[in-house]
Short mmCIF file of C-alpha atoms in Angstrom, two decimals:
data_model
loop_
_atom_site.label_atom_id
_atom_site.label_comp_id
_atom_site.label_asym_id
_atom_site.label_seq_id
_atom_site.Cartn_x
_atom_site.Cartn_y
_atom_site.Cartn_z
CA MET K 1 1.01 -26.76 28.57
CA ALA K 2 -2.52 -28.06 29.01
CA ASP K 3 -2.92 -25.48 31.71
CA ASP K 4 -1.80 -22.74 29.37
CA GLN K 5 -4.30 -23.73 26.77
CA ASP K 6 -7.06 -23.70 29.30
CA GLN K 7 -6.24 -20.12 30.01
CA THR K 8 -5.79 -18.97 26.47
CA GLN K 9 -8.37 -20.86 24.55
CA HIS K 10 -11.86 -20.64 25.85
CA GLU K 11 -15.04 -20.19 23.94
CA HIS K 12 -16.70 -16.92 24.61
CA GLU K 13 -19.92 -18.55 25.74
CA GLN K 14 -18.06 -20.40 28.42
CA GLU K 15 -16.44 -17.20 29.49
CA SER K 16 -19.49 -15.02 29.70
CA LYS K 17 -20.35 -16.42 33.06
CA ALA K 18 -16.83 -16.09 34.35
CA GLU K 19 -16.24 -13.12 36.57
CA ALA K 20 -14.56 -10.10 35.07
CA ASP K 21 -10.84 -10.13 35.63
CA SER K 22 -8.78 -7.05 34.97
CA SER K 23 -5.75 -9.09 33.98
CA THR K 24 -7.58 -10.85 31.13
CA ILE K 25 -9.33 -9.65 28.01
CA ASN K 26 -11.77 -11.09 25.50
CA VAL K 27 -10.75 -10.84 21.87
CA LYS K 28 -12.52 -11.93 18.72
CA VAL K 29 -10.57 -13.36 15.81
CA VAL K 30 -12.50 -12.86 12.56
CA THR K 31 -11.77 -14.21 9.08
CA SER K 32 -12.67 -12.46 5.83
CA THR K 33 -15.56 -14.88 5.44
CA GLY K 34 -16.94 -13.79 8.79
CA ASP K 35 -16.04 -16.83 10.86
CA GLU K 36 -15.39 -15.83 14.44
CA VAL K 37 -13.45 -17.46 17.23
CA PHE K 38 -13.41 -15.97 20.70
CA PHE K 39 -10.49 -16.11 23.06
CA LYS K 40 -10.00 -15.01 26.59
CA ILE K 41 -6.35 -14.18 27.03
CA LYS K 42 -4.11 -12.61 29.61
CA LYS K 43 -3.11 -9.05 28.89
CA ASN K 44 0.51 -10.12 28.71
CA THR K 45 -0.09 -13.04 26.35
CA LYS K 46 2.10 -12.77 23.28
CA MET K 47 0.38 -12.64 19.92
CA SER K 48 2.53 -15.53 18.69
CA LYS K 49 0.88 -17.71 21.30
CA LEU K 50 -2.61 -16.56 20.38
CA LYS K 51 -1.87 -17.13 16.73
CA GLY K 52 -0.57 -20.63 17.45
CA ALA K 53 -3.69 -21.42 19.45
CA TYR K 54 -5.90 -20.10 16.66
CA ALA K 55 -4.08 -22.02 13.94
CA GLN K 56 -4.43 -25.19 15.94
CA ARG K 57 -8.10 -24.53 16.54
CA VAL K 58 -8.94 -24.02 12.87
CA GLY K 59 -6.42 -26.53 11.55
CA LYS K 60 -4.29 -24.11 9.53
CA ASP K 61 -0.54 -23.80 9.09
CA VAL K 62 0.48 -20.96 11.39
CA GLN K 63 2.87 -19.71 8.70
CA THR K 64 0.10 -18.91 6.28
CA ILE K 65 -2.01 -16.74 8.58
CA ARG K 66 -1.54 -13.12 9.59
CA PHE K 67 -3.15 -11.25 12.45
CA LEU K 68 -4.13 -7.64 11.87
CA TYR K 69 -5.33 -5.08 14.38
CA ASP K 70 -6.81 -1.91 12.86
CA GLY K 71 -5.16 -2.87 9.60
CA GLU K 72 -1.69 -3.29 11.01
CA ARG K 73 0.14 -6.57 11.16
CA LEU K 74 0.62 -7.77 14.71
CA GLY K 75 4.14 -8.55 15.84
CA GLU K 76 4.83 -11.90 17.44
CA ASP K 77 5.94 -10.33 20.70
CA GLU K 78 3.14 -7.82 21.03
CA THR K 79 0.57 -8.26 23.77
CA PRO K 80 -2.91 -6.84 24.47
CA SER K 81 -1.35 -4.38 26.90
CA SER K 82 1.39 -3.26 24.52
CA LEU K 83 -1.32 -2.72 21.88
CA ASP K 84 -3.69 -1.06 24.32
CA MET K 85 -6.44 -3.48 23.32
CA GLN K 86 -9.86 -3.10 24.84
CA ASP K 87 -12.14 -5.88 25.99
CA GLY K 88 -14.12 -7.22 23.04
CA ASP K 89 -11.70 -5.96 20.38
CA THR K 90 -11.44 -7.70 17.05
CA ILE K 91 -8.38 -9.16 15.40
CA ASP K 92 -8.62 -9.80 11.68
CA VAL K 93 -7.07 -12.99 10.48
CA MET K 94 -5.88 -13.04 6.90
CA VAL K 95 -4.36 -15.77 4.80
CA GLU K 96 -1.18 -15.50 2.78
CA GLN K 97 -1.51 -13.81 -0.63
CA VAL K 98 0.79 -14.96 -3.43
CA GLY K 99 0.94 -13.49 -6.89
CA GLY K 100 3.06 -13.68 -10.00
CA GLY K 101 0.75 -12.80 -12.84
CA ARG K 102 -0.69 -15.79 -14.61
CA LEU K 103 -0.46 -19.55 -14.54
CA MET L 1 19.58 5.43 -14.82
CA LEU L 2 19.61 1.68 -14.58
CA TRP L 3 19.58 -0.02 -11.26
CA LYS L 4 22.57 -2.27 -11.60
CA ILE L 5 23.83 -3.58 -8.33
CA ALA L 6 27.48 -3.35 -7.41
CA PRO L 7 29.67 -6.45 -7.77
CA ALA L 8 30.16 -6.52 -4.00
CA ASP L 9 26.40 -6.72 -3.59
CA VAL L 10 26.18 -9.80 -5.78
CA GLN L 11 28.16 -11.69 -3.17
CA ARG L 12 26.09 -10.16 -0.40
CA LEU L 13 22.86 -11.21 -2.07
CA ARG L 14 24.09 -14.75 -2.30
CA SER L 15 24.74 -14.89 1.42
CA LEU L 16 21.43 -13.15 2.21
CA PHE L 17 19.50 -15.76 0.27
CA ALA L 18 21.55 -18.48 1.99
CA ASP L 19 20.59 -16.98 5.36
CA ALA L 20 16.96 -16.86 4.28
CA ARG L 21 17.03 -20.50 3.22
CA ARG L 22 18.50 -21.49 6.57
CA LEU L 23 15.86 -19.50 8.47
CA GLY L 24 12.99 -21.03 6.52
CA LYS L 25 9.77 -20.33 8.36
CA ASP L 26 11.52 -18.14 10.93
CA THR L 27 11.57 -14.39 10.64
CA PHE L 28 14.32 -13.08 8.39
CA ARG L 29 13.79 -9.35 8.97
CA HIS L 30 11.35 -6.80 10.31
CA CYS L 31 10.84 -3.81 8.06
CA HIS L 32 9.34 -1.26 10.46
CA LYS L 33 7.31 -3.98 12.19
CA GLU L 34 6.34 -5.80 8.99
CA PRO L 35 7.84 -9.26 9.38
CA ILE L 36 9.23 -11.28 6.52
CA THR L 37 10.22 -14.91 6.93
CA GLY L 38 13.19 -16.57 5.26
CA GLU L 39 10.84 -18.40 2.93
CA SER L 40 9.06 -15.20 1.95
CA PHE L 41 12.37 -13.43 1.31
CA GLN L 42 13.45 -16.24 -1.01
CA ARG L 43 10.50 -15.38 -3.22
CA LEU L 44 12.62 -12.47 -4.44
CA LEU L 45 14.82 -14.91 -6.32
CA PRO L 46 14.17 -14.95 -10.09
CA ASN L 47 10.75 -16.37 -11.00
CA GLY L 48 9.55 -16.39 -7.39
CA TRP L 49 5.99 -15.24 -6.84
CA LEU L 50 5.93 -12.47 -4.25
CA ASN L 51 3.65 -12.85 -1.27
CA ASP L 52 1.99 -10.30 1.01
CA GLU L 53 5.00 -10.27 3.36
CA VAL L 54 7.37 -9.14 0.62
CA VAL L 55 4.96 -6.50 -0.71
CA ASN L 56 4.04 -5.19 2.74
CA SER L 57 7.67 -5.05 3.86
CA TYR L 58 8.51 -3.04 0.80
CA ILE L 59 5.58 -0.72 1.44
CA ALA L 60 6.87 -0.22 4.99
CA LEU L 61 10.18 0.97 3.54
CA VAL L 62 8.43 3.40 1.21
CA ARG L 63 6.31 4.70 4.11
CA ALA L 64 9.45 5.36 6.11
CA GLU L 65 10.73 7.52 3.24
CA ILE L 66 7.45 9.42 3.07
CA LYS L 67 7.84 10.33 6.73
CA LYS L 68 11.19 11.89 5.93
CA LEU L 69 9.68 14.23 3.34
CA PRO L 70 9.96 17.84 4.43
CA SER L 71 6.25 18.54 4.71
CA ALA L 72 5.61 15.53 6.94
CA GLY L 73 5.49 16.49 10.57
CA SER L 74 3.03 19.04 11.76
CA ILE L 75 0.77 18.55 8.77
CA GLN L 76 -0.19 15.15 7.43
CA PRO L 77 1.87 13.78 4.54
CA SER L 78 0.14 14.05 1.21
CA ILE L 79 0.71 10.39 0.34
CA HIS L 80 -0.66 7.43 2.25
CA ILE L 81 -0.13 3.76 1.45
CA LEU L 82 -2.30 0.92 2.68
CA GLY L 83 -1.24 -2.72 2.81
CA THR L 84 -2.18 -5.75 0.74
CA PHE L 85 -5.14 -6.78 2.85
CA PHE L 86 -7.08 -3.54 2.52
CA TYR L 87 -8.72 -4.32 -0.80
CA LYS L 88 -9.36 -7.92 0.21
CA LYS L 89 -11.29 -6.70 3.24
CA LEU L 90 -13.06 -4.08 1.21
CA VAL L 91 -14.48 -6.68 -1.17
CA HIS L 92 -15.41 -8.96 1.66
CA PRO L 93 -16.76 -8.48 4.27
CA GLY L 94 -16.99 -4.84 3.18
CA TYR L 95 -16.33 -1.41 4.60
CA ASP L 96 -18.56 -1.52 7.66
CA ASN L 97 -18.15 -5.16 8.60
CA ALA L 98 -14.39 -4.98 8.24
CA ARG L 99 -14.36 -1.67 10.17
CA LEU L 100 -12.14 -0.21 7.45
CA TYR L 101 -12.70 3.26 8.91
CA THR L 102 -10.22 2.25 11.61
CA TRP L 103 -7.54 1.61 8.98
CA THR L 104 -7.39 5.28 8.08
CA SER L 105 -8.03 6.64 11.57
CA LYS L 106 -4.85 8.72 11.47
CA VAL L 107 -5.39 10.37 8.11
CA ASP L 108 -8.09 12.31 6.35
CA ILE L 109 -7.96 10.61 2.98
CA PHE L 110 -9.88 13.45 1.34
CA LYS L 111 -7.04 15.82 2.14
CA LEU L 112 -4.43 13.52 0.64
CA HIS L 113 -2.84 13.90 -2.73
CA ARG L 114 -2.76 10.16 -3.28
CA LEU L 115 -3.95 7.08 -1.45
CA ILE L 116 -2.09 4.07 -2.81
CA PHE L 117 -2.61 0.37 -2.23
CA PRO L 118 -1.76 -2.92 -3.89
CA ILE L 119 -4.53 -5.26 -4.94
CA HIS L 120 -4.21 -9.02 -4.93
CA ILE L 121 -6.57 -10.01 -7.70
CA HIS L 122 -7.92 -13.33 -8.99
CA GLY L 123 -5.90 -14.96 -6.22
CA LEU L 124 -2.71 -14.88 -8.28
CA HIS L 125 -1.91 -11.39 -9.51
CA TRP L 126 -0.66 -8.09 -8.02
CA ILE L 127 -1.76 -4.74 -9.38
CA THR L 128 -1.59 -1.22 -7.94
CA ALA L 129 -4.44 1.16 -7.29
CA CYS L 130 -4.08 4.85 -6.63
CA ILE L 131 -6.85 7.16 -5.55
CA ASP L 132 -5.67 10.51 -6.79
CA VAL L 133 -7.74 12.72 -4.54
CA ALA L 134 -6.26 15.96 -5.82
CA HIS L 135 -7.23 15.15 -9.39
CA LYS L 136 -10.38 13.20 -8.57
CA ARG L 137 -9.21 10.16 -10.44
CA ILE L 138 -9.07 6.47 -9.61
CA GLU L 139 -6.05 4.87 -11.23
CA ILE L 140 -5.04 1.29 -11.94
CA TYR L 141 -1.56 0.14 -12.86
CA ASP L 142 -1.50 -3.42 -14.13
CA SER L 143 1.57 -5.07 -15.64
CA LEU L 144 -0.74 -7.50 -17.47
CA HIS L 145 -3.08 -4.77 -18.75
CA GLU L 146 -6.28 -6.54 -17.89
CA SER L 147 -9.60 -4.77 -17.53
CA HIS L 148 -10.75 -3.99 -13.99
CA SER L 149 -14.20 -2.43 -14.08
CA LYS L 150 -15.15 -4.15 -10.82
CA VAL L 151 -12.13 -2.66 -9.03
CA PHE L 152 -13.20 0.86 -9.97
CA LYS L 153 -16.70 0.13 -8.70
CA VAL L 154 -15.40 -1.20 -5.38
CA ILE L 155 -13.11 1.79 -4.89
CA ARG L 156 -15.93 4.20 -5.65
CA GLU L 157 -18.06 2.47 -3.04
CA TYR L 158 -15.18 2.83 -0.60
CA LEU L 159 -14.96 6.58 -1.22
CA VAL L 160 -18.67 6.96 -0.64
CA ALA L 161 -18.58 4.90 2.57
CA GLU L 162 -15.48 6.62 3.95
CA HIS L 163 -16.87 10.07 3.21
CA ARG L 164 -20.18 9.26 4.83
CA LYS L 165 -18.47 7.81 7.89
CA LYS L 166 -15.83 10.49 8.39
CA LYS L 167 -17.59 13.59 7.06
CA GLY L 168 -21.18 12.68 7.82
CA GLN L 169 -22.36 13.45 4.31
CA ASP L 170 -22.37 12.05 0.80
CA ILE L 171 -19.66 12.69 -1.71
CA ASP L 172 -20.48 13.40 -5.31
CA LEU L 173 -18.27 11.20 -7.45
CA GLY L 174 -19.84 12.42 -10.68
CA CYS L 175 -16.77 14.35 -11.69
CA TRP L 176 -14.37 11.57 -10.69
CA SER L 177 -12.82 9.55 -13.48
CA ASP L 178 -11.60 5.98 -13.76
CA TRP L 179 -8.25 5.69 -15.41
CA THR L 180 -6.04 2.77 -16.41
CA CYS L 181 -2.40 3.41 -17.13
CA ALA L 182 -2.06 2.23 -20.70
CA SER L 183 1.67 2.81 -20.88
CA PHE L 184 2.53 0.90 -17.72
CA PRO L 185 5.33 -1.54 -18.52
CA GLU L 186 4.19 -5.03 -19.30
CA GLN L 187 5.74 -7.91 -17.43
CA GLN L 188 7.66 -10.24 -19.68
CA THR L 189 7.19 -13.33 -17.54
CA SER L 190 4.30 -14.87 -15.66
CA ASP L 191 6.01 -14.27 -12.32
CA ASP L 192 7.00 -10.64 -11.93
CA CYS L 193 3.79 -8.72 -11.21
CA GLY L 194 4.67 -8.27 -7.53
CA VAL L 195 7.95 -6.65 -8.49
CA PHE L 196 6.17 -4.24 -10.79
CA ALA L 197 3.57 -3.45 -8.14
CA GLY L 198 6.27 -2.70 -5.56
CA ALA L 199 8.14 -0.50 -8.00
CA CYS L 200 4.93 1.27 -8.97
CA ILE L 201 4.05 2.05 -5.36
CA ARG L 202 7.51 3.44 -4.79
CA TRP L 203 7.25 5.55 -7.90
CA LEU L 204 3.79 6.92 -7.12
CA ALA L 205 4.80 7.76 -3.56
CA LEU L 206 8.33 9.05 -3.99
CA GLY L 207 8.71 9.79 -7.65
CA SER L 208 11.78 7.59 -7.78
CA LYS L 209 11.65 5.16 -10.60
CA LEU L 210 12.80 1.62 -10.13
CA VAL L 211 14.01 0.72 -13.54
CA GLY L 212 15.81 -2.12 -15.20
CA ASP L 213 14.75 -5.64 -16.00
CA ALA L 214 12.62 -7.53 -13.52
CA ASP L 215 15.54 -9.56 -12.18
CA SER L 216 17.63 -6.53 -11.32
CA MET L 217 14.58 -4.95 -9.69
CA ARG L 218 14.32 -8.13 -7.59
CA GLU L 219 17.95 -7.83 -6.57
CA ARG L 220 17.48 -4.23 -5.60
CA MET L 221 14.34 -4.98 -3.59
CA ALA L 222 16.05 -7.87 -1.81
CA LEU L 223 18.97 -5.66 -0.78
CA GLU L 224 16.65 -2.91 0.36
CA ILE L 225 14.46 -5.21 2.43
CA ALA L 226 17.56 -6.82 3.95
CA ASP L 227 18.98 -3.39 4.80
CA GLY L 228 15.64 -2.18 6.14
CA LYS L 229 15.65 0.95 4.02
CA LEU L 230 15.38 2.06 0.44
CA ALA L 231 18.68 2.65 -1.26
CA THR L 232 19.70 6.27 -1.29
CA VAL L 233 20.96 7.81 -4.44
CA PRO L 234 24.74 8.01 -4.03
CA GLU L 235 25.33 11.24 -5.95
CA VAL L 236 22.77 13.11 -3.91
CA ALA L 237 23.97 11.69 -0.63
CA GLN L 238 27.45 12.96 -1.36
CA THR L 239 26.47 16.55 -2.03
CA ALA L 240 27.02 19.20 0.55
CA PHE L 241 23.47 20.54 0.71
CA ARG L 242 21.77 20.76 4.03
CA PRO L 243 19.46 17.82 4.73
CA SER L 244 16.38 19.97 4.18
CA THR L 245 17.42 20.63 0.62
CA LEU L 246 18.45 17.09 -0.27
CA VAL L 247 16.50 16.53 -3.43
CA ASP L 248 17.04 13.99 -6.12
CA LEU L 249 16.90 16.11 -9.24
CA ARG L 250 18.54 13.75 -11.63
CA GLU L 251 15.23 12.62 -13.01
CA THR L 252 13.70 16.07 -13.27
CA PRO L 253 13.43 16.96 -16.94
CA PRO L 254 15.46 20.02 -17.99
CA GLN L 255 12.30 21.86 -19.00
CA ALA L 256 10.82 21.42 -15.55
CA GLN L 257 14.04 22.54 -13.95
CA ALA L 258 13.89 25.72 -16.01
CA SER L 259 10.37 26.63 -14.97
CA LEU L 260 11.19 25.72 -11.40
CA GLN L 261 13.95 28.29 -11.50
CA ALA L 262 11.61 30.84 -13.07
CA LEU L 263 9.14 30.26 -10.28
CA LEU L 264 11.73 30.54 -7.58
CA SER L 265 13.23 33.70 -8.93
CA ARG L 266 9.73 35.17 -9.08
CA LEU L 267 9.33 34.32 -5.43
CA TYR L 268 12.67 35.89 -4.77
CA GLU L 269 11.51 38.98 -6.61
CA VAL L 270 8.62 39.37 -4.18
CA ARG L 271 11.04 39.58 -1.31
CA VAL L 272 13.34 42.02 -3.04
CA GLN L 273 10.45 44.26 -3.98
CA TRP L 274 9.07 44.12 -0.51
CA GLN L 275 12.34 44.99 1.08
CA GLY L 276 12.87 47.76 -1.45
CA GLY L 277 9.56 49.33 -0.50
CA GLN L 278 7.77 48.49 -3.74
CA ARG L 279 4.89 46.94 -1.85
CA LEU L 280 2.31 47.20 -4.58
CA ALA L 281 4.55 45.38 -7.02
CA ALA L 282 5.32 42.76 -4.44
CA LEU L 283 1.66 42.19 -3.86
CA GLN L 284 1.08 41.78 -7.55
CA THR L 285 3.83 39.24 -7.86
CA GLY L 286 2.68 37.62 -4.64
CA LYS L 287 -0.73 37.04 -6.18
CA GLU L 288 0.88 35.00 -8.87
CA THR L 289 2.83 32.94 -6.39
CA SER L 290 -0.28 32.08 -4.43
CA ASP L 291 -1.99 31.07 -7.64
CA LEU L 292 0.95 28.85 -8.28
CA ARG L 293 0.75 27.43 -4.82
CA ARG L 294 -2.87 26.49 -5.39
CA ALA L 295 -1.93 25.02 -8.71
CA LEU L 296 0.76 22.91 -7.14
CA GLN L 297 -1.58 21.65 -4.49
CA GLY L 298 -4.48 20.96 -6.72
CA GLN L 299 -4.13 21.18 -10.41
CA VAL L 300 -0.49 20.69 -11.13
CA ALA L 301 -0.05 18.37 -14.06
CA TYR L 302 1.24 14.93 -13.40
CA PRO L 303 4.79 13.95 -14.04
CA SER L 304 4.74 13.03 -17.67
CA TYR L 305 8.08 11.49 -18.19
CA GLY L 306 8.79 11.90 -21.82
CA THR L 307 10.87 10.19 -24.41
CA THR L 308 14.09 11.48 -22.91
CA HIS L 309 13.95 8.54 -20.53
CA THR L 310 13.79 5.79 -23.08
CA GLN L 311 16.38 3.69 -21.27
CA SER L 312 13.99 2.87 -18.49
CA ASN L 313 11.16 0.45 -18.80
CA LEU L 314 9.15 1.89 -15.96
CA THR L 315 8.21 5.30 -17.21
CA PRO L 316 4.48 5.29 -17.76
CA GLU L 317 3.16 8.37 -19.41
CA LEU L 318 0.54 10.00 -17.30
CA PRO L 319 -2.14 12.27 -18.66
CA SER L 320 -1.51 15.95 -18.43
CA THR L 321 -4.09 18.66 -18.09
CA SER L 322 -4.37 20.97 -21.04
CA ALA L 323 -3.06 24.48 -20.90
CA THR L 324 -5.70 27.15 -21.12
CA SER L 325 -3.89 30.29 -20.09
CA ARG L 326 -0.43 31.64 -19.58
CA ARG L 327 -0.55 30.76 -15.91
CA ASP L 328 -1.61 27.22 -16.64
CA ALA L 329 1.20 26.94 -19.12
CA LEU L 330 3.68 27.85 -16.46
CA VAL L 331 2.15 25.27 -14.19
CA LEU L 332 2.26 22.70 -16.93
CA ASN L 333 5.94 23.25 -17.30
CA LEU L 334 6.36 21.97 -13.80
CA ALA L 335 5.31 18.54 -14.99
CA GLY L 336 7.92 15.99 -14.24
CA ILE L 337 9.04 17.52 -11.01
CA ASP L 338 9.99 14.95 -8.48
CA ILE L 339 7.34 14.48 -5.81
CA VAL L 340 9.94 15.28 -3.16
CA MET L 341 10.62 18.50 -4.94
CA GLN L 342 6.93 19.30 -5.00
CA GLN L 343 6.87 18.88 -1.24
CA HIS L 344 9.74 21.36 -0.94
CA LEU L 345 7.95 23.80 -3.16
CA ARG L 346 4.72 23.57 -1.29
CA ARG L 347 6.43 24.33 1.98
CA LEU L 348 8.39 27.13 0.46
CA LEU L 349 5.42 28.72 -1.22
CA SER L 350 3.23 28.55 1.84
CA SER L 351 5.94 30.12 3.95
CA PHE L 352 6.21 32.93 1.45
CA GLU L 353 2.51 33.46 1.51
CA SER L 354 2.24 33.54 5.28
CA ILE L 355 5.12 35.96 5.55
CA GLN L 356 3.44 38.21 3.09
CA MET L 357 0.23 38.16 5.06
CA GLU L 358 2.06 38.83 8.24
CA ALA L 359 4.04 41.65 6.76
CA LEU L 360 0.93 43.17 5.32
CA LYS L 361 -0.85 43.23 8.64
CA LYS L 362 1.98 44.72 10.62
CA GLU L 363 5.29 45.73 9.30
CA ASN L 364 7.38 44.20 12.00
CA SER L 365 10.91 42.97 12.16
CA SER L 366 10.09 39.33 12.91
CA ALA L 367 8.22 39.09 9.64
CA MET L 368 11.24 40.43 7.89
CA SER L 369 13.61 37.99 9.52
CA ASN L 370 11.25 35.18 8.54
CA ALA L 371 11.32 36.51 5.05
CA ILE L 372 15.06 36.37 5.03
CA SER L 373 15.10 32.77 6.16
CA ALA L 374 12.52 31.88 3.50
CA ARG L 375 14.71 33.55 0.94
CA GLY L 376 17.54 31.38 2.17
CA GLN L 377 15.43 28.32 1.53
CA ALA L 378 14.54 29.51 -1.93
CA ARG L 379 18.17 30.02 -2.71
CA ALA L 380 19.09 26.60 -1.41
CA ILE L 381 16.53 24.98 -3.65
CA VAL L 382 17.56 26.97 -6.66
CA GLY L 383 21.10 25.98 -5.78
CA ALA L 384 20.07 22.37 -5.67
CA VAL L 385 18.47 22.69 -9.08
CA GLU L 386 21.56 24.08 -10.67
CA GLY L 387 24.12 22.38 -8.52
CA SER L 388 25.31 25.78 -7.39
CA ASP L 389 23.93 28.94 -5.87
CA PRO L 390 22.94 31.24 -8.72
CA ILE L 391 21.45 34.12 -6.79
CA SER L 392 23.84 36.52 -5.16
CA SER L 393 22.45 38.71 -2.45
#
């Protein structure tokens, strides 16, 4: 488990010196307020895992966040290769929206 | 037509909500990739506040129906719907920072009829926005009837940014209008705006009205999300028409049906004249049909569902353009035609036009056989309008 996290959850700065590896990819997770977190993940890492790692990092309930790629919600089982993600691509993280009308 | 669910479905709903409760935070369904958890699904119970998962799942179902429309395929559909996060991103961090140009990478929004998206506003309310490109109008549908001057401003900025990015030049929005639907039904509770927004999106995209009280709309939505598709209209599904002519005409006002028939028989006339050697006459009539085609694509009046539909509570009256000539009057009479029907018409009219061009250039037999198949289509649609085939060959 600890090993897994080492592989999935590195800061970009730490990674910049690492040698390029074709089986991994750097992605940027960006909030609407512009906060960015960088991850280096394997191309076959499931989005559910990335989302879990992100939620843990920022201290949010994983249920209340959504990952979008080019405006489309990412499925839990999708991976960078299934999505044809490129190195340096951005994932938008959004928080749950709830509405009824008025309080 | 009221959307009352069948007694058998009442039992089914009960077990669906029980399943959803058991699943909790786990995924209950995927509607064309849009996931919805058990907890989110339970928000469809009376008085539940809908979240983005419910709204986006419902949008996914509407999108799937748009893809089935006859004109979708080689040419882009004329309706596009964006999800709940679009407007959020547009406000902050903005068009460029949020790379919103990638969200519409597969469509040219300036060639659409309508671009529709829900807006989550004030952190607690759902409304619907529609950019009516064909009529150069930005529209807001709000079940609480609040004022949204900022929304119009943000959408205008979006149009400018998108045009600059995709077309490389500025767009003049001077002749564009901001419009708020004053007759949009008002929610009777403080909880149902999401239901109204979902129904509104469906109506704007497909022309099918989701009517009834908010609780029965919730039941209907829950069943549809659970089934992964919008409910088909039983009467239409049972008819014997070929799939390409399956059109829900029940909500088309009689007046519109009449002018639809007039239009189609005029089209038919072109073919008859052509085949009978009266080419000049056919050309004359053909001119009118191409005018009509342009009218349908650009200036056709909006569905203005009149007082004949008093039983429904979701029949906003939309503005209609004023008639200035005989031709416009004919076009105006088409108001109220189901959007699906309009798609049929567009395809039909453009096929007529291209055949005519072809036949004009070279009188060959393939053009004629195309003409015959187009006539077949015209007859099928007229047949669908009347429930029978009125034109004998």
